[in-house]
């Protein structure tokens, strides 16, 4: 069995990589994938804590998070595709206006 500290450390590292991706990178698609990485890091923490405590609560929460993440991915990719079609770029620095 893998120790809880390893799983929590991996989760923290993955979450930190996601935060760095959102802060450092300016490509909207990379920022979107970084957010997904952060969600998966939190899911890993929920699963490892639920496994440690012998509870199914962590897995249930992960199921709901994955459901919301799937919906968020569909809407987010649709918005990114719409932005790319209207402006021809997905660079965050060039998105200064919120109107069409």
Short mmCIF file of N, CA, C and O in Angstrom, two decimals:
data_model
loop_
_atom_site.label_atom_id
_atom_site.label_comp_id
_atom_site.label_asym_id
_atom_site.label_seq_id
_atom_site.Cartn_x
_atom_site.Cartn_y
_atom_site.Cartn_z
N UNK A 1 0.84 -1.18 0.00
CA UNK A 1 0.00 0.00 0.00
C UNK A 1 0.89 1.24 0.00
O UNK A 1 1.88 1.31 0.71
N UNK A 2 0.49 2.19 -0.80
CA UNK A 2 1.26 3.43 -0.93
C UNK A 2 0.94 4.33 0.26
O UNK A 2 -0.23 4.53 0.59
N UNK A 3 1.95 4.88 0.92
CA UNK A 3 1.69 5.76 2.07
C UNK A 3 0.91 7.01 1.66
O UNK A 3 1.01 7.50 0.54
N UNK A 4 0.13 7.51 2.60
CA UNK A 4 -0.71 8.68 2.35
C UNK A 4 0.12 9.92 2.04
O UNK A 4 -0.28 10.73 1.20
N UNK A 5 1.28 10.02 2.66
CA UNK A 5 2.10 11.21 2.41
C UNK A 5 2.57 11.26 0.96
O UNK A 5 2.69 12.35 0.39
N UNK A 6 2.86 10.11 0.36
CA UNK A 6 3.26 10.10 -1.05
C UNK A 6 2.12 10.59 -1.94
O UNK A 6 2.33 11.38 -2.87
N UNK A 7 0.93 10.09 -1.65
CA UNK A 7 -0.22 10.48 -2.48
C UNK A 7 -0.54 11.97 -2.31
O UNK A 7 -0.84 12.66 -3.28
N UNK A 8 -0.47 12.45 -1.08
CA UNK A 8 -0.76 13.87 -0.85
C UNK A 8 0.35 14.74 -1.45
O UNK A 8 0.06 15.83 -1.97
N UNK A 9 1.58 14.27 -1.38
CA UNK A 9 2.67 15.02 -2.00
C UNK A 9 2.50 15.09 -3.51
O UNK A 9 2.69 16.15 -4.12
N UNK A 10 2.14 13.96 -4.12
CA UNK A 10 1.90 13.95 -5.56
C UNK A 10 0.74 14.87 -5.92
O UNK A 10 0.81 15.63 -6.90
N UNK A 11 -0.29 14.86 -5.10
CA UNK A 11 -1.42 15.74 -5.34
C UNK A 11 -1.01 17.21 -5.24
O UNK A 11 -1.41 18.03 -6.08
N UNK A 12 -0.21 17.52 -4.24
CA UNK A 12 0.25 18.91 -4.08
C UNK A 12 1.14 19.33 -5.24
O UNK A 12 1.05 20.47 -5.73
N UNK A 13 1.99 18.43 -5.71
CA UNK A 13 2.87 18.76 -6.85
C UNK A 13 2.04 18.99 -8.10
O UNK A 13 2.26 19.96 -8.84
N UNK A 14 1.07 18.10 -8.36
CA UNK A 14 0.23 18.28 -9.54
C UNK A 14 -0.58 19.57 -9.46
O UNK A 14 -0.73 20.28 -10.45
N UNK A 15 -1.08 19.88 -8.27
CA UNK A 15 -1.84 21.13 -8.11
C UNK A 15 -0.93 22.33 -8.33
O UNK A 15 -1.33 23.31 -8.98
N UNK A 16 0.31 22.27 -7.84
CA UNK A 16 1.24 23.38 -8.02
C UNK A 16 1.59 23.56 -9.50
O UNK A 16 1.71 24.70 -9.97
N UNK A 17 1.76 22.46 -10.22
CA UNK A 17 2.03 22.56 -11.65
C UNK A 17 0.83 23.21 -12.36
O UNK A 17 1.00 24.05 -13.26
N UNK A 18 -0.37 22.85 -11.94
CA UNK A 18 -1.56 23.46 -12.53
C UNK A 18 -1.64 24.95 -12.25
O UNK A 18 -1.97 25.74 -13.13
N UNK A 19 -1.34 25.34 -11.02
CA UNK A 19 -1.36 26.77 -10.67
C UNK A 19 -0.31 27.53 -11.47
O UNK A 19 -0.57 28.62 -12.00
N UNK A 20 0.87 26.94 -11.59
CA UNK A 20 1.93 27.59 -12.38
C UNK A 20 1.52 27.71 -13.84
O UNK A 20 1.81 28.72 -14.49
N UNK A 21 0.84 26.70 -14.35
CA UNK A 21 0.39 26.76 -15.74
C UNK A 21 -0.63 27.86 -15.96
O UNK A 21 -0.60 28.53 -17.00
N UNK A 22 -1.51 28.07 -15.00
CA UNK A 22 -2.51 29.13 -15.15
C UNK A 22 -1.85 30.50 -15.04
O UNK A 22 -2.19 31.42 -15.78
N UNK A 23 -0.89 30.63 -14.13
CA UNK A 23 -0.28 31.93 -13.90
C UNK A 23 0.73 32.29 -14.98
O UNK A 23 0.76 33.41 -15.49
N UNK A 24 1.56 31.34 -15.38
CA UNK A 24 2.67 31.64 -16.28
C UNK A 24 2.26 31.65 -17.75
O UNK A 24 2.61 32.56 -18.48
N UNK A 25 1.53 30.64 -18.18
CA UNK A 25 1.22 30.51 -19.61
C UNK A 25 0.11 31.47 -20.01
O UNK A 25 -0.78 31.77 -19.22
N UNK A 26 0.14 31.95 -21.22
CA UNK A 26 -0.84 32.91 -21.72
C UNK A 26 -1.76 32.31 -22.77
O UNK A 26 -2.64 32.98 -23.26
N UNK A 27 -1.53 31.07 -23.14
CA UNK A 27 -2.40 30.40 -24.10
C UNK A 27 -3.64 29.90 -23.34
O UNK A 27 -3.52 29.20 -22.33
N UNK A 28 -4.82 30.23 -23.83
CA UNK A 28 -6.04 29.88 -23.12
C UNK A 28 -6.22 28.37 -23.04
O UNK A 28 -6.67 27.84 -22.02
N UNK A 29 -5.84 27.65 -24.07
CA UNK A 29 -5.98 26.21 -24.06
C UNK A 29 -5.07 25.56 -23.01
O UNK A 29 -5.48 24.64 -22.30
N UNK A 30 -3.86 26.07 -22.87
CA UNK A 30 -2.94 25.56 -21.84
C UNK A 30 -3.45 25.91 -20.45
O UNK A 30 -3.38 25.09 -19.53
N UNK A 31 -4.01 27.10 -20.32
CA UNK A 31 -4.58 27.49 -19.03
C UNK A 31 -5.76 26.58 -18.68
O UNK A 31 -5.93 26.18 -17.53
N UNK A 32 -6.55 26.25 -19.68
CA UNK A 32 -7.69 25.36 -19.48
C UNK A 32 -7.23 23.97 -19.04
O UNK A 32 -7.79 23.37 -18.11
N UNK A 33 -6.21 23.45 -19.69
CA UNK A 33 -5.67 22.14 -19.30
C UNK A 33 -5.05 22.18 -17.91
O UNK A 33 -5.10 21.19 -17.17
N UNK A 34 -4.47 23.32 -17.53
CA UNK A 34 -3.90 23.46 -16.19
C UNK A 34 -4.99 23.42 -15.13
O UNK A 34 -4.80 22.85 -14.05
N UNK A 35 -6.13 24.01 -15.45
CA UNK A 35 -7.26 23.94 -14.52
C UNK A 35 -7.73 22.51 -14.37
O UNK A 35 -8.05 22.05 -13.26
N UNK A 36 -7.77 21.78 -15.47
CA UNK A 36 -8.14 20.36 -15.40
C UNK A 36 -7.14 19.57 -14.56
O UNK A 36 -7.52 18.66 -13.82
N UNK A 37 -5.87 19.91 -14.68
CA UNK A 37 -4.84 19.24 -13.88
C UNK A 37 -5.05 19.51 -12.40
O UNK A 37 -4.91 18.60 -11.56
N UNK A 38 -5.44 20.74 -12.06
CA UNK A 38 -5.72 21.06 -10.66
C UNK A 38 -6.92 20.27 -10.16
O UNK A 38 -6.92 19.78 -9.02
N UNK A 39 -7.94 20.13 -10.99
CA UNK A 39 -9.11 19.35 -10.59
C UNK A 39 -8.72 17.89 -10.34
O UNK A 39 -9.16 17.27 -9.37
N UNK A 40 -7.89 17.34 -11.20
CA UNK A 40 -7.47 15.95 -11.02
C UNK A 40 -6.57 15.78 -9.81
O UNK A 40 -6.58 14.73 -9.17
N UNK A 41 -5.78 16.80 -9.48
CA UNK A 41 -4.96 16.74 -8.27
C UNK A 41 -5.85 16.69 -7.02
O UNK A 41 -5.59 15.93 -6.08
N UNK A 42 -6.90 17.47 -7.03
CA UNK A 42 -7.84 17.45 -5.90
C UNK A 42 -8.55 16.10 -5.84
O UNK A 42 -8.77 15.55 -4.76
N UNK A 43 -8.90 15.56 -7.01
CA UNK A 43 -9.52 14.24 -7.04
C UNK A 43 -8.61 13.18 -6.44
O UNK A 43 -9.06 12.30 -5.70
N UNK A 44 -7.33 13.25 -6.76
CA UNK A 44 -6.36 12.31 -6.20
C UNK A 44 -6.30 12.43 -4.68
O UNK A 44 -6.24 11.42 -3.96
N UNK A 45 -6.34 13.67 -4.18
CA UNK A 45 -6.34 13.87 -2.73
C UNK A 45 -7.59 13.29 -2.09
O UNK A 45 -7.52 12.64 -1.04
N UNK A 46 -8.74 13.49 -2.72
CA UNK A 46 -9.99 12.94 -2.19
C UNK A 46 -9.94 11.41 -2.17
O UNK A 46 -10.33 10.78 -1.19
N UNK A 47 -9.46 10.82 -3.24
CA UNK A 47 -9.40 9.35 -3.31
C UNK A 47 -8.44 8.80 -2.26
O UNK A 47 -8.75 7.82 -1.57
N UNK A 48 -7.28 9.42 -2.13
CA UNK A 48 -6.30 8.90 -1.17
C UNK A 48 -6.79 9.07 0.27
O UNK A 48 -6.61 8.16 1.09
N UNK A 49 -7.41 10.20 0.57
CA UNK A 49 -7.94 10.39 1.92
C UNK A 49 -9.11 9.45 2.20
O UNK A 49 -9.23 8.90 3.30
N UNK A 50 -9.97 9.28 1.21
CA UNK A 50 -11.09 8.35 1.38
C UNK A 50 -10.61 6.93 1.57
O UNK A 50 -11.16 6.17 2.38
N UNK A 51 -9.57 6.56 0.84
CA UNK A 51 -9.01 5.22 0.99
C UNK A 51 -8.39 5.04 2.37
O UNK A 51 -8.53 3.99 3.00
N UNK A 52 -7.72 6.07 2.84
CA UNK A 52 -7.07 6.00 4.14
C UNK A 52 -8.10 5.88 5.26
O UNK A 52 -7.94 5.14 6.21
N UNK A 53 -9.20 6.64 5.14
CA UNK A 53 -10.22 6.64 6.17
C UNK A 53 -11.19 5.48 6.04
O UNK A 53 -12.04 5.27 6.91
N UNK A 54 -11.08 4.72 4.94
CA UNK A 54 -11.98 3.59 4.73
C UNK A 54 -13.40 4.02 4.43
O UNK A 54 -14.34 3.31 4.75
N UNK A 55 -13.53 5.17 3.80
CA UNK A 55 -14.84 5.73 3.52
C UNK A 55 -15.05 5.84 2.01
O UNK A 55 -14.10 6.01 1.25
N UNK A 56 -16.29 5.76 1.60
CA UNK A 56 -16.62 5.92 0.19
C UNK A 56 -16.91 7.38 -0.17
O UNK A 56 -17.17 7.70 -1.33
N UNK A 57 -16.87 8.25 0.80
CA UNK A 57 -17.21 9.66 0.56
C UNK A 57 -16.28 10.31 -0.45
O UNK A 57 -16.71 11.09 -1.29
N UNK A 58 -15.00 9.99 -0.37
CA UNK A 58 -14.04 10.56 -1.31
C UNK A 58 -14.35 10.17 -2.74
O UNK A 58 -14.27 11.00 -3.66
N UNK A 59 -14.71 8.93 -2.95
CA UNK A 59 -15.03 8.47 -4.30
C UNK A 59 -16.31 9.10 -4.81
O UNK A 59 -16.42 9.41 -6.00
N UNK A 60 -17.27 9.31 -3.93
CA UNK A 60 -18.53 9.94 -4.34
C UNK A 60 -18.27 11.39 -4.73
O UNK A 60 -18.79 11.88 -5.75
N UNK A 61 -17.46 12.08 -3.95
CA UNK A 61 -17.14 13.47 -4.26
C UNK A 61 -16.40 13.55 -5.59
O UNK A 61 -16.66 14.42 -6.42
N UNK A 62 -15.46 12.62 -5.81
CA UNK A 62 -14.72 12.60 -7.08
C UNK A 62 -15.65 12.36 -8.25
O UNK A 62 -15.50 12.95 -9.32
N UNK A 63 -16.64 11.51 -8.06
CA UNK A 63 -17.62 11.27 -9.13
C UNK A 63 -18.33 12.57 -9.50
O UNK A 63 -18.48 12.89 -10.68
N UNK A 64 -18.74 13.34 -8.51
CA UNK A 64 -19.42 14.60 -8.79
C UNK A 64 -18.46 15.62 -9.41
O UNK A 64 -18.83 16.35 -10.33
N UNK A 65 -17.23 15.64 -8.92
CA UNK A 65 -16.24 16.58 -9.48
C UNK A 65 -15.97 16.23 -10.94
O UNK A 65 -15.87 17.12 -11.80
N UNK A 66 -15.87 14.94 -11.25
CA UNK A 66 -15.63 14.54 -12.63
C UNK A 66 -16.82 14.89 -13.52
O UNK A 66 -16.64 15.27 -14.68
N UNK A 67 -18.02 14.79 -12.98
CA UNK A 67 -19.21 15.17 -13.75
C UNK A 67 -19.20 16.66 -14.06
O UNK A 67 -19.44 17.08 -15.20
N UNK A 68 -18.92 17.46 -13.05
CA UNK A 68 -18.85 18.91 -13.26
C UNK A 68 -17.69 19.26 -14.18
O UNK A 68 -17.81 20.14 -15.05
N UNK A 69 -16.56 18.55 -14.05
CA UNK A 69 -15.41 18.82 -14.91
C UNK A 69 -15.72 18.49 -16.36
O UNK A 69 -15.25 19.19 -17.28
N UNK A 70 -16.49 17.45 -16.62
CA UNK A 70 -16.86 17.11 -17.99
C UNK A 70 -17.74 18.20 -18.59
O UNK A 70 -17.54 18.61 -19.75
N UNK A 71 -18.69 18.69 -17.81
CA UNK A 71 -19.54 19.78 -18.30
C UNK A 71 -18.72 21.04 -18.50
O UNK A 71 -18.89 21.76 -19.50
N UNK A 72 -17.80 21.32 -17.58
CA UNK A 72 -16.94 22.49 -17.68
C UNK A 72 -16.04 22.39 -18.90
O UNK A 72 -15.81 23.38 -19.60
N UNK A 73 -15.56 21.20 -19.20
CA UNK A 73 -14.70 21.01 -20.37
C UNK A 73 -15.48 21.26 -21.65
O UNK A 73 -14.98 21.91 -22.58
N UNK A 74 -16.71 20.78 -21.71
CA UNK A 74 -17.52 20.98 -22.91
C UNK A 74 -17.81 22.46 -23.14
O UNK A 74 -17.64 22.98 -24.24
N UNK A 75 -18.21 23.15 -22.08
CA UNK A 75 -18.52 24.58 -22.21
C UNK A 75 -17.25 25.38 -22.47
O UNK A 75 -17.22 26.27 -23.34
N UNK A 76 -16.18 25.04 -21.76
CA UNK A 76 -14.93 25.77 -21.93
C UNK A 76 -14.35 25.62 -23.32
O UNK A 76 -13.90 26.60 -23.93
N UNK A 77 -14.35 24.39 -23.83
CA UNK A 77 -13.83 24.19 -25.18
C UNK A 77 -14.71 24.89 -26.22
O UNK A 77 -14.20 25.40 -27.22
N UNK A 78 -16.01 24.92 -25.97
CA UNK A 78 -16.90 25.66 -26.87
C UNK A 78 -16.59 27.15 -26.88
O UNK A 78 -16.57 27.79 -27.94
N UNK A 79 -16.34 27.70 -25.70
CA UNK A 79 -16.00 29.12 -25.62
C UNK A 79 -14.66 29.39 -26.29
O UNK A 79 -14.49 30.36 -27.04
N UNK A 80 -13.68 28.52 -26.06
CA UNK A 80 -12.36 28.70 -26.68
C UNK A 80 -12.47 28.60 -28.19
O UNK A 80 -11.87 29.40 -28.93
N UNK A 81 -13.26 27.66 -28.68
CA UNK A 81 -13.44 27.53 -30.12
C UNK A 81 -14.13 28.76 -30.70
O UNK A 81 -13.74 29.25 -31.78
N UNK A 82 -15.11 29.29 -29.99
CA UNK A 82 -15.80 30.50 -30.44
C UNK A 82 -14.85 31.69 -30.48
O UNK A 82 -14.87 32.50 -31.43
N UNK A 83 -14.01 31.81 -29.45
CA UNK A 83 -13.03 32.91 -29.43
C UNK A 83 -12.05 32.77 -30.58
O UNK A 83 -11.71 33.74 -31.25
N UNK A 84 -11.60 31.55 -30.83
CA UNK A 84 -10.64 31.35 -31.92
C UNK A 84 -11.27 31.68 -33.27
O UNK A 84 -10.62 32.27 -34.13
N UNK A 85 -12.52 31.31 -33.45
CA UNK A 85 -13.17 31.60 -34.73
C UNK A 85 -13.39 33.09 -34.92
O UNK A 85 -13.28 33.60 -36.02
N UNK A 86 -13.71 33.81 -33.85
CA UNK A 86 -14.01 35.23 -34.01
C UNK A 86 -12.75 36.10 -34.04
O UNK A 86 -12.72 37.10 -34.74
N UNK A 87 -11.72 35.72 -33.33
CA UNK A 87 -10.53 36.56 -33.24
C UNK A 87 -9.31 35.98 -33.92
O UNK A 87 -8.32 36.67 -34.13
N UNK A 88 -9.31 34.69 -34.18
CA UNK A 88 -8.18 34.07 -34.86
C UNK A 88 -7.02 33.75 -33.96
O UNK A 88 -5.96 33.35 -34.45
N UNK A 89 -7.16 33.91 -32.68
CA UNK A 89 -6.09 33.60 -31.74
C UNK A 89 -6.70 33.15 -30.40
O UNK A 89 -7.84 33.49 -30.11
N UNK A 90 -5.90 32.41 -29.63
CA UNK A 90 -6.34 32.03 -28.29
C UNK A 90 -5.32 32.50 -27.26
O UNK A 90 -5.17 31.92 -26.20
N UNK A 91 -4.62 33.56 -27.60
CA UNK A 91 -3.63 34.14 -26.69
C UNK A 91 -4.36 35.06 -25.71
O UNK A 91 -5.10 35.96 -26.11
N UNK A 92 -4.15 34.87 -24.42
CA UNK A 92 -4.92 35.58 -23.40
C UNK A 92 -4.61 37.08 -23.37
O UNK A 92 -5.48 37.88 -23.04
N UNK A 93 -3.41 37.46 -23.75
CA UNK A 93 -3.06 38.88 -23.71
C UNK A 93 -3.78 39.69 -24.78
O UNK A 93 -3.93 40.90 -24.66
N UNK A 94 -4.22 39.03 -25.84
CA UNK A 94 -4.91 39.73 -26.91
C UNK A 94 -6.42 39.82 -26.67
O UNK A 94 -7.13 40.40 -27.46
N UNK A 95 -6.90 39.25 -25.59
CA UNK A 95 -8.33 39.29 -25.24
C UNK A 95 -8.56 40.41 -24.25
O UNK A 95 -8.62 40.22 -23.05
N UNK A 96 -8.66 41.63 -24.73
CA UNK A 96 -8.80 42.77 -23.83
C UNK A 96 -10.25 43.19 -23.67
O UNK A 96 -10.59 43.86 -22.72
N UNK A 97 -11.10 42.79 -24.60
CA UNK A 97 -12.50 43.18 -24.54
C UNK A 97 -13.36 41.97 -24.25
O UNK A 97 -13.09 40.88 -24.71
N UNK A 98 -14.42 42.17 -23.49
CA UNK A 98 -15.33 41.08 -23.17
C UNK A 98 -16.55 41.08 -24.08
O UNK A 98 -17.44 40.28 -23.94
N UNK A 99 -16.61 41.99 -25.04
CA UNK A 99 -17.76 42.02 -25.94
C UNK A 99 -17.39 41.39 -27.28
O UNK A 99 -16.23 41.22 -27.61
N UNK A 100 -18.37 41.07 -28.05
CA UNK A 100 -18.15 40.40 -29.35
C UNK A 100 -17.92 41.41 -30.38
O UNK A 100 -18.12 42.01 -31.09
#
